[in-house]
Amino acid sequence: MALMAGFCSTARAERDADFAARLRQAGFTQLADIEIDRLLAKPNLTEDTRVALMLEKARILELKAVAAQLDEAAQIDLIRKAQDVLNSFISRYASRPEKTDASYELQFLNRVLGLLYVRQAQYQSDEAARDDLIARGRAALDQATAGYGALRGEFEKRRDELKAEQKKQQDLYDAEVVKLKPDRAVMRAAERLSAELADKISAAEFSAIQCRYLEADSTGGLGRALKKIAGREAEGDALLDKAMALYNALFNDYKATPYIEVAYRSVCESVRMQCAKGQAAEALKRIQAEINTFLTTYREEMKKEPVFRRIAGHMRLVAAEAYNALGKYKEARDEAGLASRDPLSTLKDEADIEVARSYKGEGDINRAATMLAEVIAANGSSRKAAIDLVLEWLKENPAISAKFPAETQFMLAMLLYNARRHGEAGQILAALAGAAGPEEAKWAPASLLYIAQCRVKEAEMKKAQLAGAGNGPEGAKVYLDGLKNAVAVIMEQLVTKYSGLKTPEGQAVLKRALYLALDWQSQVLRLENEKEQKARMESILAAFNAIFPGAANIPDANYLRGVGLETEGKYQEAIDAYKAVAPDRNQGLVAKLRVTLCEYRLYRQGKAQPVEEFQRLWSELSGEIEQLSAKLNDPAAKLEENEKTQFNSGMSEGEYTRMLMLFYANEKETAAALGEGAKKARKIIELAGPFPQKYPDSAYQGQVTFMLARSRIENGEGEAAEADVEKLKDRPDLYQNALGAIRDSYFNLHIEARKKNDAEAAKKYGEKFITFATRFAQAFPNALTAGDKLNMGDYLYQAGRTDEAAVMLTQAWEMFEEGFKSGKYNTPDAAARARAALRVIGERLGDVLLGSENIDKFKKAGEVYARLLELRKEDMRPGHKNAMDLEKAFNVDGLARHYMARRAMTAVAVQALAGGEMPDMDSLVGAVDVLAGSARMLKALTREWWLTEYWMARGLLTQRDYKTAAKVCDNVRAISVGFKAESGAGETAFGGKTFKALFEGLAADMANARKPPE
């Protein structure tokens, strides 16, 4: 009975999972998300159901990212998070069939992200920023294209396997048919299985076709965008040609198959690509020919089946686009009318867009705007295309916006604002704010609010541009002026004219505007602490009191000042400001806690203080958290929602800081806070455990997760820490922090064990480190820092896994080098640390590359050692008076000579492996001289000595100086007593060969070279 109950429960869970998927498909994403979370909490789910739910959850996040009406930067961030979720899913379920579905969704996101970037590039005036956006867009779209190509291969393989299985069933059936007494059961089973396989074959075939179509779409999308950017037209044309070829191949392969609709969609897109190239006349001729052929071939089918009428409609629509491109506007309207004349057609909105284009072309902006406004208001599938067209027109002439209804104008302004086209948004908003009439109170206040925000955003962008051009002071002035202008818009226009608004919407706008004005004015005061600006701050606070009298959440000026100072790192000044907050205000308790937080920050960064100060801070912080908690949970306090949020935020930061205090505490500090013998890791585990449930929206979730994982490992709870990580796979942000914490903890333990010469522990923790580092790299490839790759490469190098080490070290090297080029290391300390890291990477990487037998790797090694020599000279420069002194010291410096010798080895190796090419004698002679000098300085029989002697002899042999090369070999043979193993001759050099084998090979090469020709 219990077994049956479990079975029924599982079956019900699977039905519920299917229900959640249907909710998502119907557009009820929030309900679907809640339902999935409810189901995932059940303990008796099958693995199949859990995987299906996880994939649905990833799809919901993907939908939210793609549909978000946000600032494009915020949308890109959401898409990145959705990508991380899907990458994590693919990594976790790599052997399951759902991996293919997740990969398909991932490529969709890559495509959307790439098109977002290139769209931003079209409106970017700064050349460097535009090039960066194009590079990002190209990278994402290239990933999508490659991904669709790989998926297509998977689907085609699946199709072929299914076809082979279907043939087996058909053979079984045929074998029974010819028998005198056929087994009907076998025949029925074969028929049934063959029919089921036919459906699966069709699904696999269609998926492969979709991948081909989307591969072409990704290529064409990039091409169309680049075609619109000055200086990138040729690249755009090349990509459009490639997309046309892909679409044409798809059309030719499937135009006479059951997949005819996708085939004809492909030819339509191919014609659109041709129009985008500026070949509208040829495109029109082609689509008309296809229309005529189609109408003749499928005349009867069009009478019976909607799919054929739909195909004809799409082709007519493309013909309308071509006519519009040629300036034949009446013909365009005629074709658009034919495209949508079928009563069942879904193309009316798309046809209306082409009609609107034709009216715009004729100069009838009113009719064009009316039609597009109707398409936008209908909120159908063509709404986005209509909006994009309007935004394109607005780029030509912002005054066109006045032709649309006020609601549409405001929506367009918001889209421009979110796309960071603040100047254009501001023009539309200014027109709305200045328009009188019955709807003035509805649109003018919100328009003024966003005008103020546009001023600040424009100032931020200008500041960044000026700073990038090396004109930071001018940028700071521009930003200050922008803040002042924005505050003036709020106070002198919005508040002055609309302070009497009593509608909920009006009150919300006023409150939001005043909070922004306070924030901006706080920034102004930090930059220009003049009497006039202080008076402006007081006027804002006075407006707050006047418009919202008696409200419990009126900001306190001292509190605001404290927040600003704390943000700047001026902790003592912030403490003074917080202490001036009126104690009877609700903010008073939060201010008290912030005083302690600032005092702790001063404690950490200041001079050494008595341990009693740490004890005081710990005690006060703990008490203040309790006071806030009591107030928050007291019904008599009657806190406003925003005050509850503020209290919760303060408590979560307080709790986090308590953990942070312990995390960095030394033994004496830990004993002062917790008592003698107490372990700080246990206390952190105790505090961190309930934190996610108490503060689910806290900004400190990631840091707390990190400290919890590190503390568990420190407390010997490695398995528990690893189990915690597994539970977080559904939360990529926290999973990333926890995975990183475990990785770093094991790395630290590995390093400590190496320092103690504990080989067993070093190996144990090292293997743990590389396991979690690899998992992190697979799940979050974009989050890997140069330091992470250095650590991985260093461990793999120490472990003798040279091929893997080379990959990681090369990537780390390139990231650090890119950092130098981009000015990332712009302080002396940062530059010194980066140079030190580059030196470590270079030494490891050079050694690994020298252990290969690949000419390209030897060339790369030469570049690495050349750069190491530059870094060494930079490090030596401060201690020398002039260039001559520096050069003398540099030429006798031991480390520099080592790098010179290594570079000489690469020079010899490149020439020795160059095949039949004539050697560059000057280069070889110079390299051999360096190696000869180095060999005299080295202790015999060390690895470096063996390498130096070998490459010196190899260089002499390449020069055809057989006599001297033989002397070197004979000398090495004598010193190593005939290449005895204990002399180091038995050690593996590279390519799996020992030094003994290498020298014996040299001797054989010399003997062959000396033989007279036969």
PDB file of N, CA, C and O in Angstrom, residues 661-722:
ATOM      1  N   MET A 661      33.458  40.322  10.760  1.00  0.00           N
ATOM      2  CA  MET A 661      34.368  40.599  11.878  1.00  0.00           C
ATOM      3  C   MET A 661      35.081  39.326  12.322  1.00  0.00           C
ATOM      4  O   MET A 661      36.299  39.296  12.497  1.00  0.00           O
ATOM      5  N   LEU A 662      34.296  38.255  12.458  1.00  0.00           N
ATOM      6  CA  LEU A 662      34.888  36.987  12.890  1.00  0.00           C
ATOM      7  C   LEU A 662      35.765  36.375  11.799  1.00  0.00           C
ATOM      8  O   LEU A 662      36.817  35.799  12.070  1.00  0.00           O
ATOM      9  N   PHE A 663      35.293  36.494  10.557  1.00  0.00           N
ATOM     10  CA  PHE A 663      36.004  35.877   9.443  1.00  0.00           C
ATOM     11  C   PHE A 663      37.450  36.365   9.367  1.00  0.00           C
ATOM     12  O   PHE A 663      38.373  35.610   9.095  1.00  0.00           O
ATOM     13  N   TYR A 664      37.651  37.686   9.630  1.00  0.00           N
ATOM     14  CA  TYR A 664      38.986  38.266   9.566  1.00  0.00           C
ATOM     15  C   TYR A 664      39.638  38.419  10.935  1.00  0.00           C
ATOM     16  O   TYR A 664      40.740  38.968  11.040  1.00  0.00           O
ATOM     17  N   ALA A 665      38.975  37.961  11.978  1.00  0.00           N
ATOM     18  CA  ALA A 665      39.511  38.138  13.342  1.00  0.00           C
ATOM     19  C   ALA A 665      40.727  37.241  13.575  1.00  0.00           C
ATOM     20  O   ALA A 665      40.791  36.109  13.098  1.00  0.00           O
ATOM     21  N   ASN A 666      41.694  37.764  14.353  1.00  0.00           N
ATOM     22  CA  ASN A 666      42.818  36.924  14.765  1.00  0.00           C
ATOM     23  C   ASN A 666      42.427  36.166  16.040  1.00  0.00           C
ATOM     24  O   ASN A 666      41.294  36.300  16.533  1.00  0.00           O
ATOM     25  N   GLU A 667      43.348  35.395  16.587  1.00  0.00           N
ATOM     26  CA  GLU A 667      43.011  34.545  17.748  1.00  0.00           C
ATOM     27  C   GLU A 667      42.565  35.373  18.951  1.00  0.00           C
ATOM     28  O   GLU A 667      41.595  35.035  19.633  1.00  0.00           O
ATOM     29  N   LYS A 668      43.269  36.486  19.204  1.00  0.00           N
ATOM     30  CA  LYS A 668      42.920  37.306  20.376  1.00  0.00           C
ATOM     31  C   LYS A 668      41.548  37.945  20.207  1.00  0.00           C
ATOM     32  O   LYS A 668      40.756  38.008  21.153  1.00  0.00           O
ATOM     33  N   GLU A 669      41.264  38.443  18.999  1.00  0.00           N
ATOM     34  CA  GLU A 669      39.962  39.070  18.739  1.00  0.00           C
ATOM     35  C   GLU A 669      38.838  38.050  18.871  1.00  0.00           C
ATOM     36  O   GLU A 669      37.786  38.343  19.440  1.00  0.00           O
ATOM     37  N   THR A 670      39.091  36.851  18.355  1.00  0.00           N
ATOM     38  CA  THR A 670      38.071  35.795  18.453  1.00  0.00           C
ATOM     39  C   THR A 670      37.788  35.462  19.907  1.00  0.00           C
ATOM     40  O   THR A 670      36.631  35.334  20.329  1.00  0.00           O
ATOM     41  N   ALA A 671      38.850  35.335  20.701  1.00  0.00           N
ATOM     42  CA  ALA A 671      38.688  35.025  22.126  1.00  0.00           C
ATOM     43  C   ALA A 671      37.949  36.149  22.851  1.00  0.00           C
ATOM     44  O   ALA A 671      37.098  35.891  23.727  1.00  0.00           O
ATOM     45  N   ALA A 672      38.227  37.412  22.507  1.00  0.00           N
ATOM     46  CA  ALA A 672      37.563  38.549  23.148  1.00  0.00           C
ATOM     47  C   ALA A 672      36.066  38.558  22.859  1.00  0.00           C
ATOM     48  O   ALA A 672      35.254  38.894  23.723  1.00  0.00           O
ATOM     49  N   ALA A 673      35.684  38.185  21.642  1.00  0.00           N
ATOM     50  CA  ALA A 673      34.271  38.207  21.258  1.00  0.00           C
ATOM     51  C   ALA A 673      33.519  36.969  21.736  1.00  0.00           C
ATOM     52  O   ALA A 673      32.375  37.061  22.206  1.00  0.00           O
ATOM     53  N   LEU A 674      34.157  35.792  21.654  1.00  0.00           N
ATOM     54  CA  LEU A 674      33.437  34.533  21.890  1.00  0.00           C
ATOM     55  C   LEU A 674      33.878  33.798  23.145  1.00  0.00           C
ATOM     56  O   LEU A 674      33.194  32.879  23.595  1.00  0.00           O
ATOM     57  N   GLY A 675      35.012  34.193  23.731  1.00  0.00           N
ATOM     58  CA  GLY A 675      35.526  33.474  24.895  1.00  0.00           C
ATOM     59  C   GLY A 675      36.689  32.578  24.511  1.00  0.00           C
ATOM     60  O   GLY A 675      36.844  32.189  23.348  1.00  0.00           O
ATOM     61  N   GLU A 676      37.539  32.295  25.500  1.00  0.00           N
ATOM     62  CA  GLU A 676      38.727  31.456  25.262  1.00  0.00           C
ATOM     63  C   GLU A 676      38.328  30.086  24.722  1.00  0.00           C
ATOM     64  O   GLU A 676      37.373  29.470  25.198  1.00  0.00           O
ATOM     65  N   GLY A 677      39.085  29.622  23.741  1.00  0.00           N
ATOM     66  CA  GLY A 677      38.875  28.262  23.209  1.00  0.00           C
ATOM     67  C   GLY A 677      37.774  28.160  22.168  1.00  0.00           C
ATOM     68  O   GLY A 677      37.605  27.109  21.548  1.00  0.00           O
ATOM     69  N   ALA A 678      37.023  29.234  21.958  1.00  0.00           N
ATOM     70  CA  ALA A 678      35.929  29.181  20.976  1.00  0.00           C
ATOM     71  C   ALA A 678      36.500  29.192  19.552  1.00  0.00           C
ATOM     72  O   ALA A 678      37.530  29.823  19.304  1.00  0.00           O
ATOM     73  N   LYS A 679      35.837  28.479  18.646  1.00  0.00           N
ATOM     74  CA  LYS A 679      36.286  28.440  17.251  1.00  0.00           C
ATOM     75  C   LYS A 679      35.405  29.371  16.422  1.00  0.00           C
ATOM     76  O   LYS A 679      34.178  29.241  16.417  1.00  0.00           O
ATOM     77  N   LYS A 680      36.042  30.318  15.758  1.00  0.00           N
ATOM     78  CA  LYS A 680      35.263  31.308  15.010  1.00  0.00           C
ATOM     79  C   LYS A 680      34.500  30.651  13.856  1.00  0.00           C
ATOM     80  O   LYS A 680      33.400  31.086  13.502  1.00  0.00           O
ATOM     81  N   ALA A 681      35.067  29.583  13.251  1.00  0.00           N
ATOM     82  CA  ALA A 681      34.391  28.933  12.133  1.00  0.00           C
ATOM     83  C   ALA A 681      33.026  28.409  12.564  1.00  0.00           C
ATOM     84  O   ALA A 681      32.038  28.530  11.827  1.00  0.00           O
ATOM     85  N   ARG A 682      32.938  27.829  13.776  1.00  0.00           N
ATOM     86  CA  ARG A 682      31.655  27.312  14.266  1.00  0.00           C
ATOM     87  C   ARG A 682      30.628  28.416  14.432  1.00  0.00           C
ATOM     88  O   ARG A 682      29.452  28.256  14.118  1.00  0.00           O
ATOM     89  N   LYS A 683      31.073  29.571  14.958  1.00  0.00           N
ATOM     90  CA  LYS A 683      30.148  30.686  15.171  1.00  0.00           C
ATOM     91  C   LYS A 683      29.658  31.230  13.829  1.00  0.00           C
ATOM     92  O   LYS A 683      28.473  31.573  13.679  1.00  0.00           O
ATOM     93  N   ILE A 684      30.561  31.316  12.853  1.00  0.00           N
ATOM     94  CA  ILE A 684      30.149  31.804  11.526  1.00  0.00           C
ATOM     95  C   ILE A 684      29.120  30.853  10.926  1.00  0.00           C
ATOM     96  O   ILE A 684      28.119  31.286  10.340  1.00  0.00           O
ATOM     97  N   ILE A 685      29.342  29.549  11.097  1.00  0.00           N
ATOM     98  CA  ILE A 685      28.373  28.561  10.585  1.00  0.00           C
ATOM     99  C   ILE A 685      27.020  28.760  11.260  1.00  0.00           C
ATOM    100  O   ILE A 685      25.968  28.728  10.613  1.00  0.00           O
ATOM    101  N   GLU A 686      27.056  29.017  12.555  1.00  0.00           N
ATOM    102  CA  GLU A 686      25.820  29.238  13.325  1.00  0.00           C
ATOM    103  C   GLU A 686      25.076  30.489  12.834  1.00  0.00           C
ATOM    104  O   GLU A 686      23.853  30.493  12.698  1.00  0.00           O
ATOM    105  N   LEU A 687      25.833  31.576  12.567  1.00  0.00           N
ATOM    106  CA  LEU A 687      25.211  32.824  12.122  1.00  0.00           C
ATOM    107  C   LEU A 687      24.784  32.756  10.656  1.00  0.00           C
ATOM    108  O   LEU A 687      23.745  33.307  10.275  1.00  0.00           O
ATOM    109  N   ALA A 688      25.586  32.105   9.825  1.00  0.00           N
ATOM    110  CA  ALA A 688      25.322  32.095   8.386  1.00  0.00           C
ATOM    111  C   ALA A 688      24.212  31.133   7.992  1.00  0.00           C
ATOM    112  O   ALA A 688      23.519  31.373   6.995  1.00  0.00           O
ATOM    113  N   GLY A 689      24.046  30.062   8.750  1.00  0.00           N
ATOM    114  CA  GLY A 689      23.049  29.050   8.397  1.00  0.00           C
ATOM    115  C   GLY A 689      21.663  29.616   8.117  1.00  0.00           C
ATOM    116  O   GLY A 689      21.087  29.409   7.034  1.00  0.00           O
ATOM    117  N   PRO A 690      21.071  30.377   9.082  1.00  0.00           N
ATOM    118  CA  PRO A 690      19.694  30.881   8.874  1.00  0.00           C
ATOM    119  C   PRO A 690      19.619  32.168   8.051  1.00  0.00           C
ATOM    120  O   PRO A 690      18.527  32.656   7.781  1.00  0.00           O
ATOM    121  N   PHE A 691      20.760  32.740   7.680  1.00  0.00           N
ATOM    122  CA  PHE A 691      20.754  34.048   7.004  1.00  0.00           C
ATOM    123  C   PHE A 691      19.900  34.059   5.729  1.00  0.00           C
ATOM    124  O   PHE A 691      19.114  34.994   5.530  1.00  0.00           O
ATOM    125  N   PRO A 692      19.997  33.062   4.836  1.00  0.00           N
ATOM    126  CA  PRO A 692      19.202  33.110   3.595  1.00  0.00           C
ATOM    127  C   PRO A 692      17.698  33.155   3.845  1.00  0.00           C
ATOM    128  O   PRO A 692      16.960  33.798   3.093  1.00  0.00           O
ATOM    129  N   GLN A 693      17.239  32.450   4.911  1.00  0.00           N
ATOM    130  CA  GLN A 693      15.805  32.453   5.203  1.00  0.00           C
ATOM    131  C   GLN A 693      15.377  33.765   5.851  1.00  0.00           C
ATOM    132  O   GLN A 693      14.297  34.301   5.571  1.00  0.00           O
ATOM    133  N   LYS A 694      16.226  34.330   6.705  1.00  0.00           N
ATOM    134  CA  LYS A 694      15.883  35.580   7.392  1.00  0.00           C
ATOM    135  C   LYS A 694      15.914  36.775   6.445  1.00  0.00           C
ATOM    136  O   LYS A 694      15.094  37.683   6.549  1.00  0.00           O
ATOM    137  N   TYR A 695      16.870  36.770   5.515  1.00  0.00           N
ATOM    138  CA  TYR A 695      17.045  37.921   4.622  1.00  0.00           C
ATOM    139  C   TYR A 695      17.129  37.445   3.165  1.00  0.00           C
ATOM    140  O   TYR A 695      18.188  37.535   2.532  1.00  0.00           O
ATOM    141  N   PRO A 696      16.027  36.937   2.620  1.00  0.00           N
ATOM    142  CA  PRO A 696      16.086  36.356   1.268  1.00  0.00           C
ATOM    143  C   PRO A 696      16.469  37.355   0.179  1.00  0.00           C
ATOM    144  O   PRO A 696      16.989  36.969  -0.866  1.00  0.00           O
ATOM    145  N   ASP A 697      16.206  38.654   0.424  1.00  0.00           N
ATOM    146  CA  ASP A 697      16.514  39.658  -0.600  1.00  0.00           C
ATOM    147  C   ASP A 697      17.803  40.428  -0.299  1.00  0.00           C
ATOM    148  O   ASP A 697      18.084  41.446  -0.940  1.00  0.00           O
ATOM    149  N   SER A 698      18.571  39.956   0.667  1.00  0.00           N
ATOM    150  CA  SER A 698      19.767  40.696   1.068  1.00  0.00           C
ATOM    151  C   SER A 698      20.809  40.729  -0.043  1.00  0.00           C
ATOM    152  O   SER A 698      21.040  39.743  -0.748  1.00  0.00           O
ATOM    153  N   ALA A 699      21.453  41.875  -0.161  1.00  0.00           N
ATOM    154  CA  ALA A 699      22.543  42.013  -1.147  1.00  0.00           C
ATOM    155  C   ALA A 699      23.789  41.253  -0.705  1.00  0.00           C
ATOM    156  O   ALA A 699      24.743  41.122  -1.484  1.00  0.00           O
ATOM    157  N   TYR A 700      23.794  40.766   0.550  1.00  0.00           N
ATOM    158  CA  TYR A 700      24.990  40.097   1.094  1.00  0.00           C
ATOM    159  C   TYR A 700      24.897  38.572   1.035  1.00  0.00           C
ATOM    160  O   TYR A 700      25.724  37.881   1.609  1.00  0.00           O
ATOM    161  N   GLN A 701      23.875  38.050   0.342  1.00  0.00           N
ATOM    162  CA  GLN A 701      23.708  36.600   0.262  1.00  0.00           C
ATOM    163  C   GLN A 701      24.969  35.927  -0.270  1.00  0.00           C
ATOM    164  O   GLN A 701      25.411  34.914   0.262  1.00  0.00           O
ATOM    165  N   GLY A 702      25.531  36.505  -1.335  1.00  0.00           N
ATOM    166  CA  GLY A 702      26.709  35.892  -1.952  1.00  0.00           C
ATOM    167  C   GLY A 702      27.889  35.828  -1.008  1.00  0.00           C
ATOM    168  O   GLY A 702      28.544  34.780  -0.866  1.00  0.00           O
ATOM    169  N   GLN A 703      28.161  36.948  -0.296  1.00  0.00           N
ATOM    170  CA  GLN A 703      29.306  36.978   0.620  1.00  0.00           C
ATOM    171  C   GLN A 703      29.103  36.015   1.788  1.00  0.00           C
ATOM    172  O   GLN A 703      30.047  35.353   2.241  1.00  0.00           O
ATOM    173  N   VAL A 704      27.853  35.938   2.271  1.00  0.00           N
ATOM    174  CA  VAL A 704      27.555  35.032   3.395  1.00  0.00           C
ATOM    175  C   VAL A 704      27.741  33.588   2.956  1.00  0.00           C
ATOM    176  O   VAL A 704      28.308  32.762   3.684  1.00  0.00           O
ATOM    177  N   THR A 705      27.270  33.278   1.760  1.00  0.00           N
ATOM    178  CA  THR A 705      27.442  31.925   1.219  1.00  0.00           C
ATOM    179  C   THR A 705      28.929  31.573   1.129  1.00  0.00           C
ATOM    180  O   THR A 705      29.345  30.456   1.454  1.00  0.00           O
ATOM    181  N   PHE A 706      29.724  32.537   0.697  1.00  0.00           N
ATOM    182  CA  PHE A 706      31.169  32.353   0.581  1.00  0.00           C
ATOM    183  C   PHE A 706      31.778  32.046   1.949  1.00  0.00           C
ATOM    184  O   PHE A 706      32.543  31.093   2.116  1.00  0.00           O
ATOM    185  N   MET A 707      31.431  32.869   2.967  1.00  0.00           N
ATOM    186  CA  MET A 707      32.009  32.675   4.307  1.00  0.00           C
ATOM    187  C   MET A 707      31.558  31.352   4.920  1.00  0.00           C
ATOM    188  O   MET A 707      32.327  30.684   5.619  1.00  0.00           O
ATOM    189  N   LEU A 708      30.311  30.963   4.653  1.00  0.00           N
ATOM    190  CA  LEU A 708      29.808  29.699   5.193  1.00  0.00           C
ATOM    191  C   LEU A 708      30.601  28.530   4.622  1.00  0.00           C
ATOM    192  O   LEU A 708      31.044  27.640   5.370  1.00  0.00           O
ATOM    193  N   ALA A 709      30.807  28.539   3.314  1.00  0.00           N
ATOM    194  CA  ALA A 709      31.552  27.439   2.686  1.00  0.00           C
ATOM    195  C   ALA A 709      32.985  27.377   3.212  1.00  0.00           C
ATOM    196  O   ALA A 709      33.494  26.295   3.557  1.00  0.00           O
ATOM    197  N   ARG A 710      33.650  28.536   3.289  1.00  0.00           N
ATOM    198  CA  ARG A 710      35.034  28.566   3.780  1.00  0.00           C
ATOM    199  C   ARG A 710      35.100  28.088   5.228  1.00  0.00           C
ATOM    200  O   ARG A 710      36.028  27.360   5.619  1.00  0.00           O
ATOM    201  N   SER A 711      34.142  28.508   6.038  1.00  0.00           N
ATOM    202  CA  SER A 711      34.149  28.153   7.462  1.00  0.00           C
ATOM    203  C   SER A 711      33.894  26.671   7.662  1.00  0.00           C
ATOM    204  O   SER A 711      34.472  26.048   8.554  1.00  0.00           O
ATOM    205  N   ARG A 712      33.012  26.097   6.846  1.00  0.00           N
ATOM    206  CA  ARG A 712      32.760  24.646   6.955  1.00  0.00           C
ATOM    207  C   ARG A 712      34.038  23.858   6.690  1.00  0.00           C
ATOM    208  O   ARG A 712      34.368  22.918   7.409  1.00  0.00           O
ATOM    209  N   ILE A 713      34.759  24.254   5.647  1.00  0.00           N
ATOM    210  CA  ILE A 713      36.000  23.527   5.322  1.00  0.00           C
ATOM    211  C   ILE A 713      37.030  23.731   6.427  1.00  0.00           C
ATOM    212  O   ILE A 713      37.715  22.795   6.845  1.00  0.00           O
ATOM    213  N   GLU A 714      37.130  24.967   6.937  1.00  0.00           N
ATOM    214  CA  GLU A 714      38.061  25.239   8.037  1.00  0.00           C
ATOM    215  C   GLU A 714      37.712  24.415   9.264  1.00  0.00           C
ATOM    216  O   GLU A 714      38.583  23.993  10.027  1.00  0.00           O
ATOM    217  N   ASN A 715      36.412  24.151   9.453  1.00  0.00           N
ATOM    218  CA  ASN A 715      35.944  23.390  10.612  1.00  0.00           C
ATOM    219  C   ASN A 715      35.983  21.889  10.356  1.00  0.00           C
ATOM    220  O   ASN A 715      35.456  21.110  11.153  1.00  0.00           O
ATOM    221  N   GLY A 716      36.554  21.489   9.227  1.00  0.00           N
ATOM    222  CA  GLY A 716      36.651  20.058   8.920  1.00  0.00           C
ATOM    223  C   GLY A 716      35.369  19.478   8.367  1.00  0.00           C
ATOM    224  O   GLY A 716      35.177  18.262   8.373  1.00  0.00           O
ATOM    225  N   GLU A 717      34.461  20.337   7.896  1.00  0.00           N
ATOM    226  CA  GLU A 717      33.175  19.868   7.381  1.00  0.00           C
ATOM    227  C   GLU A 717      33.152  19.961   5.855  1.00  0.00           C
ATOM    228  O   GLU A 717      32.237  20.533   5.265  1.00  0.00           O
ATOM    229  N   GLY A 718      34.179  19.394   5.235  1.00  0.00           N
ATOM    230  CA  GLY A 718      34.290  19.472   3.785  1.00  0.00           C
ATOM    231  C   GLY A 718      33.092  18.871   3.076  1.00  0.00           C
ATOM    232  O   GLY A 718      32.552  19.453   2.122  1.00  0.00           O
ATOM    233  N   GLU A 719      32.649  17.692   3.535  1.00  0.00           N
ATOM    234  CA  GLU A 719      31.512  17.031   2.898  1.00  0.00           C
ATOM    235  C   GLU A 719      30.239  17.859   3.033  1.00  0.00           C
ATOM    236  O   GLU A 719      29.442  17.960   2.093  1.00  0.00           O
ATOM    237  N   ALA A 720      30.048  18.466   4.214  1.00  0.00           N
ATOM    238  CA  ALA A 720      28.866  19.316   4.422  1.00  0.00           C
ATOM    239  C   ALA A 720      28.914  20.529   3.508  1.00  0.00           C
ATOM    240  O   ALA A 720      27.901  20.938   2.935  1.00  0.00           O
ATOM    241  N   ALA A 721      30.107  21.131   3.352  1.00  0.00           N
ATOM    242  CA  ALA A 721      30.262  22.286   2.471  1.00  0.00           C
ATOM    243  C   ALA A 721      29.935  21.905   1.032  1.00  0.00           C
ATOM    244  O   ALA A 721      29.247  22.638   0.316  1.00  0.00           O
ATOM    245  N   GLU A 722      30.422  20.733   0.620  1.00  0.00           N
ATOM    246  CA  GLU A 722      30.160  20.277  -0.741  1.00  0.00           C
ATOM    247  C   GLU A 722      28.682  19.978  -0.943  1.00  0.00           C
ATOM    248  O   GLU A 722      28.113  20.250  -1.998  1.00  0.00           O
TER     249      GLU A 722
END
